[in-house]
XYZ file of C-alpha atoms in Angstrom:
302
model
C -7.434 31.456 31.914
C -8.482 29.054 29.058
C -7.648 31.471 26.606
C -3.805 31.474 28.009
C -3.242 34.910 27.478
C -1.370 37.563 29.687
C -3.914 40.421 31.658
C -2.982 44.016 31.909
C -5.218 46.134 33.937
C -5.692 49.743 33.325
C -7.594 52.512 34.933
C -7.866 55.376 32.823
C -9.680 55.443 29.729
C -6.737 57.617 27.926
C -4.280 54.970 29.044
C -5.979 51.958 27.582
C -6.076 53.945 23.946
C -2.997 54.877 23.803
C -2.097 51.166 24.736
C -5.320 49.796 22.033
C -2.953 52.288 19.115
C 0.465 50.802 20.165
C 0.308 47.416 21.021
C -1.221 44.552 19.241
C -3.934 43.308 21.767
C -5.911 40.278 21.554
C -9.007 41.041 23.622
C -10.247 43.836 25.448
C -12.227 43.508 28.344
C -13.862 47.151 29.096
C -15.955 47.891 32.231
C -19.450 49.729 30.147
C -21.628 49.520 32.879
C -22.648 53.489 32.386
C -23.384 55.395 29.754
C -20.629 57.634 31.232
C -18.120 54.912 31.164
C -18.175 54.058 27.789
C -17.988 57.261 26.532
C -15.019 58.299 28.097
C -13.323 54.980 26.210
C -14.889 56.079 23.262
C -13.651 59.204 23.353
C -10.686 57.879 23.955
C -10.070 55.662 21.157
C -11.581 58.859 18.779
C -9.033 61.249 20.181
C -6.022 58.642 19.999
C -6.624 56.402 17.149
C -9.925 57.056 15.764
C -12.763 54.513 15.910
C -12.332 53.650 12.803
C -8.716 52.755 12.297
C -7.510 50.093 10.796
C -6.072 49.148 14.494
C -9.214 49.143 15.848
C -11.089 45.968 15.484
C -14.821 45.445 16.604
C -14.068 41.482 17.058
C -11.870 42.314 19.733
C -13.840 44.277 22.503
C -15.586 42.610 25.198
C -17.909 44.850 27.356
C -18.863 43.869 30.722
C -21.342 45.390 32.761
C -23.217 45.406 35.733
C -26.690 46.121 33.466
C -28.907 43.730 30.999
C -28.607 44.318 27.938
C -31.927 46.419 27.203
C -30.474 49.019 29.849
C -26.996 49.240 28.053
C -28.432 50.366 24.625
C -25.659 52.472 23.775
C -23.502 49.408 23.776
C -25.471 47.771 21.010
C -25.394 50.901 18.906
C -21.078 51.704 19.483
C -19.413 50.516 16.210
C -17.088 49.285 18.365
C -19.277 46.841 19.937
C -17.991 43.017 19.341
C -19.295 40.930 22.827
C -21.658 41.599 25.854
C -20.947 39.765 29.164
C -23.419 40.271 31.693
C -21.107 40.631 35.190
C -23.429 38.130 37.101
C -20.860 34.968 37.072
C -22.350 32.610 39.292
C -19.348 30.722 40.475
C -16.255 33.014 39.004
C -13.722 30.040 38.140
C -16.187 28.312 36.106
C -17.660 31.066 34.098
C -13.950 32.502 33.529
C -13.258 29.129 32.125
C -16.316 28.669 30.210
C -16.123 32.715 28.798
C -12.248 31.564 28.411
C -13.048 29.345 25.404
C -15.239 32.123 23.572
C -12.185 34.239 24.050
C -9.830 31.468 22.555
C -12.576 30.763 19.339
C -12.089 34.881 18.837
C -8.807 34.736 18.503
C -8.592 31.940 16.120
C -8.402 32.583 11.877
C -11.904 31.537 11.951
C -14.067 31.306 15.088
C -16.138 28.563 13.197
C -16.672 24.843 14.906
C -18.174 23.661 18.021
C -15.400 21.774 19.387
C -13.581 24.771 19.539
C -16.111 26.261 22.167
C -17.159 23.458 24.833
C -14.379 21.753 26.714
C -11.790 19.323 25.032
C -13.014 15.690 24.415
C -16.415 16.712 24.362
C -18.767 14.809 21.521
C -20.426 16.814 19.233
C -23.457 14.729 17.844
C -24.105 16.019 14.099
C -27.749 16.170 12.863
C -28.067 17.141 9.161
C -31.923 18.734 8.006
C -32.740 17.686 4.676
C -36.055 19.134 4.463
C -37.599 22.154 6.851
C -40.358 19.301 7.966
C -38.316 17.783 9.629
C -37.299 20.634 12.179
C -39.720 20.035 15.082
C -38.331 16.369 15.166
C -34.978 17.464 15.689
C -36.136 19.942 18.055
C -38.245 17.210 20.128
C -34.970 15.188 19.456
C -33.033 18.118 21.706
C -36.036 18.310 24.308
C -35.347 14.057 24.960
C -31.887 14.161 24.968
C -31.867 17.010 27.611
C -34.295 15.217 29.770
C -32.401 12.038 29.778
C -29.218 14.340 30.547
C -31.171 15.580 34.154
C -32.348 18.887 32.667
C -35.766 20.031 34.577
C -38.427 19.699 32.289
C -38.964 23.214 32.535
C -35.429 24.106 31.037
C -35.669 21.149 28.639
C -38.755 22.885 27.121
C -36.702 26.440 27.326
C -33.796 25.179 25.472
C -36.200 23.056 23.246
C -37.741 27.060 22.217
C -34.559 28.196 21.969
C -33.437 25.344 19.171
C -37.004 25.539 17.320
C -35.814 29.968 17.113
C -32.483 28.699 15.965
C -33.114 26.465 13.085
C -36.082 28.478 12.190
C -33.967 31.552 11.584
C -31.696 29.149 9.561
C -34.426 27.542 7.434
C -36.011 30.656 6.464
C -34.175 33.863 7.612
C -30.868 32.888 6.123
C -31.652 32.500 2.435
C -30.731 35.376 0.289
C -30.413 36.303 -3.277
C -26.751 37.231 -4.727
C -28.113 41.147 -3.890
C -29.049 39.906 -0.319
C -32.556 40.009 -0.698
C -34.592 37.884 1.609
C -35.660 34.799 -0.580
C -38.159 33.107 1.914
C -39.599 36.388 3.755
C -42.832 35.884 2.395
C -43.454 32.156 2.827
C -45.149 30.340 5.543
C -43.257 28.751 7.942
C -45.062 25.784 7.570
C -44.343 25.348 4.044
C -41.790 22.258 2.947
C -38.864 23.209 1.875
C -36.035 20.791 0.778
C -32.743 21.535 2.213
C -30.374 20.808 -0.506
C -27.362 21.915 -1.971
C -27.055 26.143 -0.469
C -30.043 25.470 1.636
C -28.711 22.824 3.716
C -29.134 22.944 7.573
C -27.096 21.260 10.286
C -27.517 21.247 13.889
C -24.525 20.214 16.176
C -25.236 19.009 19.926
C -22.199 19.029 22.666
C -23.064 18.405 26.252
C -19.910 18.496 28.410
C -21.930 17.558 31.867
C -22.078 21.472 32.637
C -23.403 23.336 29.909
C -25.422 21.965 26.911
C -24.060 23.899 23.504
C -26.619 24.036 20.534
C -25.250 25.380 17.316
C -27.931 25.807 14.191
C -25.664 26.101 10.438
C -26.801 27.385 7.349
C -24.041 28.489 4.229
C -25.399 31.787 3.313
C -23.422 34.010 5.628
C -26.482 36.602 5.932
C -26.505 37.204 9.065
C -27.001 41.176 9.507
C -24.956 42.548 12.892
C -26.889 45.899 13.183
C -30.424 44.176 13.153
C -29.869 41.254 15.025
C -28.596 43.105 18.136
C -31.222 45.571 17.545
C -33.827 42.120 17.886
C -32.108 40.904 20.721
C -31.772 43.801 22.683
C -35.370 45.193 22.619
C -38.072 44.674 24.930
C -40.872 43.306 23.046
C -44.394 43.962 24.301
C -47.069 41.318 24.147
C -48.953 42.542 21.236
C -45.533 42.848 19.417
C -44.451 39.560 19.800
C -47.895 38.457 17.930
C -48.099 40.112 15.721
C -44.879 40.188 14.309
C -43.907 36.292 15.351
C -46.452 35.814 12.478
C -43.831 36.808 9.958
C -40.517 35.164 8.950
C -37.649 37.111 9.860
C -39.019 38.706 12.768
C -36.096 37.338 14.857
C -37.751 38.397 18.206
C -37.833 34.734 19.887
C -33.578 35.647 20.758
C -34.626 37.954 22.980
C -36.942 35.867 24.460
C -33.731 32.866 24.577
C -31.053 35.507 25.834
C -33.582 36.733 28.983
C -34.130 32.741 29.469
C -30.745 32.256 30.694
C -28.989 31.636 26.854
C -26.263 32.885 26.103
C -25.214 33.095 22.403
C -22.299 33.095 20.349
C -22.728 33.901 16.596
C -20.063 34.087 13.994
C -21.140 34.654 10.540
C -18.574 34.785 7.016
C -20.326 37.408 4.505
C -21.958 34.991 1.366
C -20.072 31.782 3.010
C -21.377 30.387 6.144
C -23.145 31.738 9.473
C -22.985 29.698 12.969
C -25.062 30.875 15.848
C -24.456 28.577 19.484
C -26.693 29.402 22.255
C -25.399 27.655 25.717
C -27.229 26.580 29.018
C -25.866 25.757 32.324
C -27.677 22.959 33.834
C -28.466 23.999 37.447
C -30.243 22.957 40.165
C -33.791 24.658 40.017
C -35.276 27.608 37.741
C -34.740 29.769 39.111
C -30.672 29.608 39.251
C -31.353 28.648 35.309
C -33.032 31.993 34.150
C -30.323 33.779 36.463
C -27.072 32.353 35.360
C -24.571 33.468 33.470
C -24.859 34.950 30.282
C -23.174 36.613 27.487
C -23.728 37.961 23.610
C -20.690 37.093 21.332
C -20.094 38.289 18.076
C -17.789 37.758 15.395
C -18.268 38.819 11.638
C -16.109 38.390 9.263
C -15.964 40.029 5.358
């Protein structure tokens, strides 16, 4: 596995507590696919350790299941919830490898960098935003360099979306006052803004010939765990997504990316610095694109 670490397989709920309490484990990967299933870990983990003990850490739990996300709601509500994988891995040995390197990133002081999460030798092209106008070049910028890479023009345009959510969320959503009050909630998204000094935005671009890794930057470490996997695990009707699209901080266009085919991996420092990757697999039609692989990663530090 790229993660080089050791797997222990273990049937009963009560037996992978008791191991969770003893043992110092690095990752945990925990078959949720029913409601019924992940209470019996929970459980678990109450009646052995408690789910709040210091040797339980949210970072560390990686949930599989057989379900999308919307149908697994009482994974996004545990408060032991740390990563999603949707079990639909396309080729197995690839997405092990590809998952592998999310794993690895976890495990590290700081999960922060994109060479740490596409494979080694990969260039990362660096774009730094110096003023919010400037966003839909960089995102047309993205959409050109995908196209020239042999991405459809169909996914080109859905990762294109995907970066325009991205560095939209990091223009405006980020900033916060010292009492993390939204600074830019009520300001048009159209409105110039320069990115200087706390404000600044980067966007980093790594394309390893397989999957296409898009990472949006900002340095106000924000980024709220509860609501954004509340955003990105609700099914927004039509009327919702106009209405509330029309205000910044809405957040809904990640659930929109995620049921696209993106998968996401956001870390996030309280106060310091917050990066959110979303990754696509470049396939062979649409259709295999909207289906592949995918997985919510989280990792939040304080």
């Amino acid at each position: 596995m790229t993660a080089s670490l050791s797997l222990r397989t273990v049937g009963d709920p009560r037996e992978a507590a008791q191991l969770i309490g003893q043992d110092e484990i690095n990752a945990i990967l925990a078959d949720t696919s029913t409601l019924a299933e992940y209470q019996a870990l929970e459980t678990a983990i109450q009646e052995s350790v408690g789910l709040f003990s210091d040797r339980i850490n949210a970072n560390a739990f990686h949930f599989l299941s057989n379900n999308d996300l919307e149908k697994v709601q009482y994974l996004v509500q545990s408060p032991i919830f740390g990563h999603f994988v949707l079990r639909n891995y396309g080729n197995p040995k690839e997405a092990g490898e590809h998952y592998g390197r999310i794993i690895r990133a976890t495990l590290s002081e700081r999960a922060f960098g994109l060479n740490n999460l596409v494979k080694e030798g990969t260039k990362v092209q660096v774009i730094k935003l110096k003023n919010s106008n400037q966003k839909q070049q960089a995102v047309e910028a993205v959409k050109n360099f995908l196209i020239a890479a042999k991405f459809q023009t169909r996914m080109a345009t859905v990762i294109a979306n995907a970066v325009d959510e991205l560095l939209m969320n990091a223009i405006f959503d980020a900033p916060v006052d010292g009492l993390g009050k939204p600074l830019l909630a009520a300001t048009s998204r159209s409105t110039s803004i320069e990115l200087t000094a706390q404000h600044e935005v980067e966007m980093h671009i790594a394309f390893d010939g397989k999957y296409i890794a898009i990472t949006a930057i900002d340095l106000f470490g924000s980024l709220d765990k509860v609501k954004l996997l509340s955003h990105i695990s609700k099914i927004y009707t039509d009327q919702e997504y106009k209405v509330r699209t029309t205000t910044a901080g809405a957040g809904i266009g990640l659930a929109t990316v995620f049921r696209s085919g993106g998968s996401f991996f956001f870390v996030s420092e309280s106060r310091t610095r917050t990066e959110v990757t979303v990754f696509f697999q470049r396939t062979d039609n649409f259709r295999e694109f909207k289906d592949q692989f995918r997985f919510i990663s989280t990792q939040f530090y304080f």
